[in-house]
Coordinates of N, CA, C and O in Angstrom, one line a residue:
X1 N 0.8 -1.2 0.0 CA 0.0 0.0 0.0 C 0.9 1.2 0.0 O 1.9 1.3 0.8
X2 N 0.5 2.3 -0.9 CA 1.3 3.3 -1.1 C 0.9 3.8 0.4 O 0.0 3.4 1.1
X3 N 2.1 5.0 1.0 CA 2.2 5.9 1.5 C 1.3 7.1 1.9 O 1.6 8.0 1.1
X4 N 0.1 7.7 2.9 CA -0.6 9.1 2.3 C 0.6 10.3 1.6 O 1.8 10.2 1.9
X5 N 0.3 11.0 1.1 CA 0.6 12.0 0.7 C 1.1 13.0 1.9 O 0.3 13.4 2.7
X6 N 2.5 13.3 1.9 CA 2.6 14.6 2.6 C 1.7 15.7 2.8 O 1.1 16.4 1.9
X7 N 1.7 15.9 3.9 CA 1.7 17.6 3.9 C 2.2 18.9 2.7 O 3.4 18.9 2.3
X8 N 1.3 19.7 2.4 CA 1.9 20.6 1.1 C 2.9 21.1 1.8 O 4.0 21.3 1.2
X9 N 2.6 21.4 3.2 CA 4.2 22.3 4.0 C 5.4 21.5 4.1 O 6.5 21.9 3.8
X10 N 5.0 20.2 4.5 CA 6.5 19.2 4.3 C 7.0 19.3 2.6 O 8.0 19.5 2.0
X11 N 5.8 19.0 2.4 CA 6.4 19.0 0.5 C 7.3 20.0 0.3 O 8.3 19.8 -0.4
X12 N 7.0 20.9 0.8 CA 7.5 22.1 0.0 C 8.6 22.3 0.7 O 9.5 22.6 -0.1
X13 N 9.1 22.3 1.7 CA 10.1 22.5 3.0 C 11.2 21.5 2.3 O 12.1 22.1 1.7
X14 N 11.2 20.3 2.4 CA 11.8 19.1 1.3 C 12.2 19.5 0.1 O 13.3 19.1 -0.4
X15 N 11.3 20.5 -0.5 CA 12.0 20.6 -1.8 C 13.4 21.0 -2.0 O 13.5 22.1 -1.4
X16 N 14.8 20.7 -2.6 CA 16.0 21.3 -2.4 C 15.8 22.3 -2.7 O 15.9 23.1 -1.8
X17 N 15.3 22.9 -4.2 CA 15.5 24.0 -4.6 C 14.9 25.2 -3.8 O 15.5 26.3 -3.6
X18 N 13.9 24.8 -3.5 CA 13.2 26.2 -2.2 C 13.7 26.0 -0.5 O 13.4 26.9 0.3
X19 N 14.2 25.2 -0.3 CA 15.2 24.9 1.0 C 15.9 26.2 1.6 O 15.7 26.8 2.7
X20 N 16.7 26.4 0.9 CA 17.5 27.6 1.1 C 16.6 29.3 1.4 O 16.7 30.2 2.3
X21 N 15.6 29.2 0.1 CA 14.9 30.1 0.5 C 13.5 30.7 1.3 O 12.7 31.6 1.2
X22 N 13.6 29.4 2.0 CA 12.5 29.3 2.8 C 12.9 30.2 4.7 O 13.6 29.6 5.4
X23 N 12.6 31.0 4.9 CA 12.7 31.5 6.1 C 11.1 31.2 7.0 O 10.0 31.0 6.5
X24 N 11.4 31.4 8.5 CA 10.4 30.9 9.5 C 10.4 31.8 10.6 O 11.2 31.7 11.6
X25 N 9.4 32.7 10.4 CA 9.0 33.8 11.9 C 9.5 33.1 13.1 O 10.1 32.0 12.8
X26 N 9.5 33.2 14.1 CA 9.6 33.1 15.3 C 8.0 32.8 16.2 O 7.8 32.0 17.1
X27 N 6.8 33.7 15.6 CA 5.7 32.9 15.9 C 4.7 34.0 14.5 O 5.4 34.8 13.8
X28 N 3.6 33.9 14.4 CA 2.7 34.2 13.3 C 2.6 35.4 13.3 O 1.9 35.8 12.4
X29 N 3.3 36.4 14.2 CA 3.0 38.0 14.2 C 4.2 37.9 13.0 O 4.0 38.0 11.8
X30 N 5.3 37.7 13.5 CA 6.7 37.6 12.7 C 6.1 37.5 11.5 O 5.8 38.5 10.7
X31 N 5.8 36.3 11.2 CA 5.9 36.0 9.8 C 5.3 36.8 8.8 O 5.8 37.1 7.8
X32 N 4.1 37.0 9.3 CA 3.2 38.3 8.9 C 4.0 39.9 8.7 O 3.9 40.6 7.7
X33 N 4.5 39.9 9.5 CA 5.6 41.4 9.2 C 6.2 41.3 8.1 O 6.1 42.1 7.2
X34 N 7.2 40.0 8.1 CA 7.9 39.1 7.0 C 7.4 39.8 5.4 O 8.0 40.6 4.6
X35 N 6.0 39.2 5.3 CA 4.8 39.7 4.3 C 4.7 41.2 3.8 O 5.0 41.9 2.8
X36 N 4.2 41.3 4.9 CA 3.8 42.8 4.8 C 4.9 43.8 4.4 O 4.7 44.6 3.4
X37 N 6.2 43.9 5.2 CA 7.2 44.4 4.9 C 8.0 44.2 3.4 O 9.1 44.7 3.2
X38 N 7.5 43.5 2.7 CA 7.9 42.8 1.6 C 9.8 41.9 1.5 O 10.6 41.7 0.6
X39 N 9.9 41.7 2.9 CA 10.8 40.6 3.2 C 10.8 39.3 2.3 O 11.6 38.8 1.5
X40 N 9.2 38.8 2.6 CA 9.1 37.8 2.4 C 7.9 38.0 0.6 O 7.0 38.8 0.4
X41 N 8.2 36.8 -0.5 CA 7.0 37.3 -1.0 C 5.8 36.7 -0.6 O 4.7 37.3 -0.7
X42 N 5.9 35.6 -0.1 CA 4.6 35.2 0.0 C 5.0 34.5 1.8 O 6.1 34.4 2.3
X43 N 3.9 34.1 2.3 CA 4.2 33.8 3.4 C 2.8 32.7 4.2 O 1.6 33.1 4.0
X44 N 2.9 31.9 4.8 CA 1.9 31.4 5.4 C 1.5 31.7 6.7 O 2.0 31.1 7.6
X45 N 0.4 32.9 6.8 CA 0.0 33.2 8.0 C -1.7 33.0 8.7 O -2.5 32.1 8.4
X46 N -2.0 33.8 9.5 CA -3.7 33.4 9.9 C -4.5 34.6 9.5 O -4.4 35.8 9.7
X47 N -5.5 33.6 8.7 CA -6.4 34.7 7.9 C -6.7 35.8 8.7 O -6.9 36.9 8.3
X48 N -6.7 35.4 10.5 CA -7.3 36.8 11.0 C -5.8 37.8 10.6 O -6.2 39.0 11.0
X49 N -5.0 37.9 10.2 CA -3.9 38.8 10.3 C -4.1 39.3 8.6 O -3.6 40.4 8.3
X50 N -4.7 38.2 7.6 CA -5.1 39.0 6.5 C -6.1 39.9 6.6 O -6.1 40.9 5.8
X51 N -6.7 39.8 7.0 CA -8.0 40.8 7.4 C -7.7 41.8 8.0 O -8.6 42.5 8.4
X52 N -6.1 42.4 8.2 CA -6.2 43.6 8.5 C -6.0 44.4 7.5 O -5.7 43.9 6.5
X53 N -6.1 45.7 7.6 CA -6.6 47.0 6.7 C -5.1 47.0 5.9 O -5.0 47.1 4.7
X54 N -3.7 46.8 7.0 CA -2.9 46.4 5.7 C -2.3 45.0 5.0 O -1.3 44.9 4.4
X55 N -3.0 44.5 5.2 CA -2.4 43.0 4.6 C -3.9 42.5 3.6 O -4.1 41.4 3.2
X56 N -4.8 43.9 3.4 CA -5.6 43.2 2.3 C -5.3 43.7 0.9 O -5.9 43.3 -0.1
X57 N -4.5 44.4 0.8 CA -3.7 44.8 -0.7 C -2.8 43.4 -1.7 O -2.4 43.5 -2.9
X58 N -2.6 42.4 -1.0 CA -2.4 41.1 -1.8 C -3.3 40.3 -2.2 O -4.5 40.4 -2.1
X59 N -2.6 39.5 -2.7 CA -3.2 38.5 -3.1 C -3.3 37.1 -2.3 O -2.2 36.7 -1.8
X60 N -4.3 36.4 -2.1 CA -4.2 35.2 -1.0 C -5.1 34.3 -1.7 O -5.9 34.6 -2.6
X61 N -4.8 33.0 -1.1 CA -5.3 32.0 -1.3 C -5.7 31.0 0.1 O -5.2 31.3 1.2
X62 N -6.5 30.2 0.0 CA -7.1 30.0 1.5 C -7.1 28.7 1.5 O -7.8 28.1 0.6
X63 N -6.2 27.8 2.4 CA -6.1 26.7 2.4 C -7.7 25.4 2.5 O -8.5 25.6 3.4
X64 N -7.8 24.8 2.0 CA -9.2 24.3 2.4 C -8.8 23.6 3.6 O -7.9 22.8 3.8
X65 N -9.8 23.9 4.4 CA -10.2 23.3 5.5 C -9.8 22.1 5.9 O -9.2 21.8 7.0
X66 N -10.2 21.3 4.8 CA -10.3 19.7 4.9 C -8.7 19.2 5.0 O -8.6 18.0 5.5
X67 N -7.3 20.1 4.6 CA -6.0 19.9 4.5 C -5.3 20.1 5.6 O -4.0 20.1 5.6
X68 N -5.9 20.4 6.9 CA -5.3 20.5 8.3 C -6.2 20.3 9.1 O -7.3 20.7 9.1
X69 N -5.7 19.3 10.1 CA -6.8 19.4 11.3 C -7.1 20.7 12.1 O -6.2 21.6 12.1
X70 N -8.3 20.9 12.9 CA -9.1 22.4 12.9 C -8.4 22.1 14.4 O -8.3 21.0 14.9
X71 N -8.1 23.3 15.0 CA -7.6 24.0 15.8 C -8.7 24.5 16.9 O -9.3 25.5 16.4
X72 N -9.2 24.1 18.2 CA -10.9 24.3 18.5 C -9.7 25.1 20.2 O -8.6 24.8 20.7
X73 N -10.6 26.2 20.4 CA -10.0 26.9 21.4 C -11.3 26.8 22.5 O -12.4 26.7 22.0
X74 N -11.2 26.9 24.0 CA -11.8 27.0 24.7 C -12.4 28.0 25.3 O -11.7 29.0 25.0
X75 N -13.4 28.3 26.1 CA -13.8 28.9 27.1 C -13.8 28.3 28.5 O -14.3 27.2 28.4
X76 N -13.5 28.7 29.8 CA -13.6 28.6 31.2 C -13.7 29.1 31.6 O -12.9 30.1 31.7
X77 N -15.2 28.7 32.4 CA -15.2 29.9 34.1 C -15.0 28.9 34.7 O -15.4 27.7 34.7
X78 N -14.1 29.7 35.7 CA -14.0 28.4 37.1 C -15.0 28.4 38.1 O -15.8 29.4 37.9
X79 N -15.3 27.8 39.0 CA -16.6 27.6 39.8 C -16.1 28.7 40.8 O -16.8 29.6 41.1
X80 N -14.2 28.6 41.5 CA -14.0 29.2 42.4 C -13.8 30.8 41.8 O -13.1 31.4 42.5
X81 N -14.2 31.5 40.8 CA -14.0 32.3 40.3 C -15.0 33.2 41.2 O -16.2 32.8 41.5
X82 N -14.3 35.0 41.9 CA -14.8 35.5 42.7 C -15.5 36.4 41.4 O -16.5 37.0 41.8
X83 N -15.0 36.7 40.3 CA -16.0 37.1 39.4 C -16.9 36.3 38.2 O -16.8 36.6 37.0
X84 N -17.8 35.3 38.8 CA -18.5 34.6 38.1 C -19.3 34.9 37.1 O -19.3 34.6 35.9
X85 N -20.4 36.0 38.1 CA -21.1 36.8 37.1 C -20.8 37.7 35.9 O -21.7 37.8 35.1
X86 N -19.7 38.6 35.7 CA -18.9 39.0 34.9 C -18.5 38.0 33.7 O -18.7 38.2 32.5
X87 N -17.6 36.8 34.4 CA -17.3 36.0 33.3 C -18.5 35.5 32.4 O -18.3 35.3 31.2
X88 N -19.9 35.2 33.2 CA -20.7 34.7 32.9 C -21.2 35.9 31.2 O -21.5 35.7 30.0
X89 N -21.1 37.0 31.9 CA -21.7 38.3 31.1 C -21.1 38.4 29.9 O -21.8 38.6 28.8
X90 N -19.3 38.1 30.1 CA -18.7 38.3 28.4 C -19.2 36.8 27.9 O -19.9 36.9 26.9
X91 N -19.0 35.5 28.3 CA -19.6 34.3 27.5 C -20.8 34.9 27.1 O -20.8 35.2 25.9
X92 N -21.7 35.1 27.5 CA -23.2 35.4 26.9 C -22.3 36.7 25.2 O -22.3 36.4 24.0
X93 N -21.8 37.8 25.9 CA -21.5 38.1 24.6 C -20.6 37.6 23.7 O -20.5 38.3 22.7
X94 N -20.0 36.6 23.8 CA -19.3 35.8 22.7 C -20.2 35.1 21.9 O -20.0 34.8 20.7
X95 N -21.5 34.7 22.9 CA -22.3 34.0 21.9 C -22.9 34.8 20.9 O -23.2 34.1 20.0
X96 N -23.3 36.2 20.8 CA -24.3 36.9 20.5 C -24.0 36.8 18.9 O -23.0 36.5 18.3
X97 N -25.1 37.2 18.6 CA -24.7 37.5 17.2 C -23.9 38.5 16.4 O -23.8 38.6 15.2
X98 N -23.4 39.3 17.2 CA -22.4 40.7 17.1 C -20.3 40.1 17.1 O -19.2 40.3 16.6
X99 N -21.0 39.1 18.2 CA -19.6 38.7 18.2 C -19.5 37.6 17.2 O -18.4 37.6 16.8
X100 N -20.2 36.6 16.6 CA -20.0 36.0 15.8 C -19.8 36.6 14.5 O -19.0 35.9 13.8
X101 N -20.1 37.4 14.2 CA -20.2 38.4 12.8 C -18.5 39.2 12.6 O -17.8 39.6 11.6
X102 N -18.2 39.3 14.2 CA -16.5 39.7 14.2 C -15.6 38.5 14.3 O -14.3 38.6 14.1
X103 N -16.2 37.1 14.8 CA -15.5 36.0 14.4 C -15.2 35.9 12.8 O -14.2 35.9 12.1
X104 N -16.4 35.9 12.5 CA -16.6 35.5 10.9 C -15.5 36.5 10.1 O -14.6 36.4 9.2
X105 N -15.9 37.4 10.8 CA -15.3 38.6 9.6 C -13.5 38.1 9.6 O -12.9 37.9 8.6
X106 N -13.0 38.0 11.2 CA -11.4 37.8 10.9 C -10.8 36.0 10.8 O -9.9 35.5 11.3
X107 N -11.9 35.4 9.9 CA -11.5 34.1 9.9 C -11.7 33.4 10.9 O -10.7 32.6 10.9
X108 N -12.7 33.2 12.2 CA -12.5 32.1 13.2 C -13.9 31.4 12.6 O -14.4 31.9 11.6
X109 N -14.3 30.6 13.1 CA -15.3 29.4 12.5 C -15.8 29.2 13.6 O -15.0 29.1 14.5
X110 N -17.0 29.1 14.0 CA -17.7 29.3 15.4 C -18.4 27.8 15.5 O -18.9 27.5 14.4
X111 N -18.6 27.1 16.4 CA -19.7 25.9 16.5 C -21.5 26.3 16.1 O -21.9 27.4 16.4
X112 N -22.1 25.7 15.5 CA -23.0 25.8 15.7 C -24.0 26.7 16.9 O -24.8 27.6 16.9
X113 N -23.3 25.8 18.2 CA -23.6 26.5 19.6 C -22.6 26.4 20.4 O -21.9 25.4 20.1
X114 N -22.3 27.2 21.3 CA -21.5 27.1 21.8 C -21.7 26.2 23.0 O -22.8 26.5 23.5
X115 N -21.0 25.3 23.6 CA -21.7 24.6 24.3 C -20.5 23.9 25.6 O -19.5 23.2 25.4
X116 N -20.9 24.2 26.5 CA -20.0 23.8 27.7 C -19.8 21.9 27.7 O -20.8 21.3 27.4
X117 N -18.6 21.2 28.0 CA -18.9 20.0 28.1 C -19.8 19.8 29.6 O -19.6 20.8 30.3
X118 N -20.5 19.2 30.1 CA -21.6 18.9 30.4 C -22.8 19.8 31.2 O -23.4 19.5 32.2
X119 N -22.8 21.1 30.3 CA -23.5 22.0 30.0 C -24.5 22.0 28.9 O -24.4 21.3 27.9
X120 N -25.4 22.7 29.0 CA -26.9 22.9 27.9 C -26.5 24.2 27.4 O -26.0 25.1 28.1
X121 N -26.8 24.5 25.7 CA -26.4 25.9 25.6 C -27.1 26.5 26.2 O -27.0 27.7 26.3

């Protein structure tokens, strides 16, 4: 049985000819400067950082989904938390429809509902 297919980033990292000219931020702000400052020509960063007012003058292409596993970030309030109700206050606005619409807008991908593990939304 053949082998799966590399990663396009392994592929390309491997390649000899682009080896040499391959440089690597320090973490995703970097790399992005990299770009923008025209260091680099092209560069692999997070769509939220193309969505700013200067990094939409290029050109981009948007990896499909389906070619990386999805990256899922949490929320926690702690029980001993002396500000419950507060925490409680911004989760309600994360859910809202205001904050989903500025998820959407800088590339985050929202659950259907948001939903605590053995919580009800």
């Amino acid at each position: 049985m053949a082998a799966p297919p590399s990663p396009p980033c392994r592929t390309l990292a491997s390649t000899t000819s682009l080896k040499p000219k391959l440089v690597f931020g320090e973490n995703i702000s970097q790399a992005a400067q990299f770009v923008q400052s025209g260091s680099a020509q092209a560069g692999l960063i997070a769509l939220s950082l193309v969505a700013l007012s200067a990094m939409k003058n290029g050109q981009r292409w948007d990896i499909p989904l389906d070619s990386y596993p999805s990256m899922e970030q949490a929320v926690v309030i702690l029980k001993s938390s002396p500000n419950k109700q507060a925490a409680l206050s911004f989760l309600t606005f994360l859910k809202s429809p205001q904050s989903r619409a500025t998820f959407d807008r800088y590339g985050y991908a929202a659950p259907p509902s948001f939903t605590a593990a053995g919580q009800k939304p």
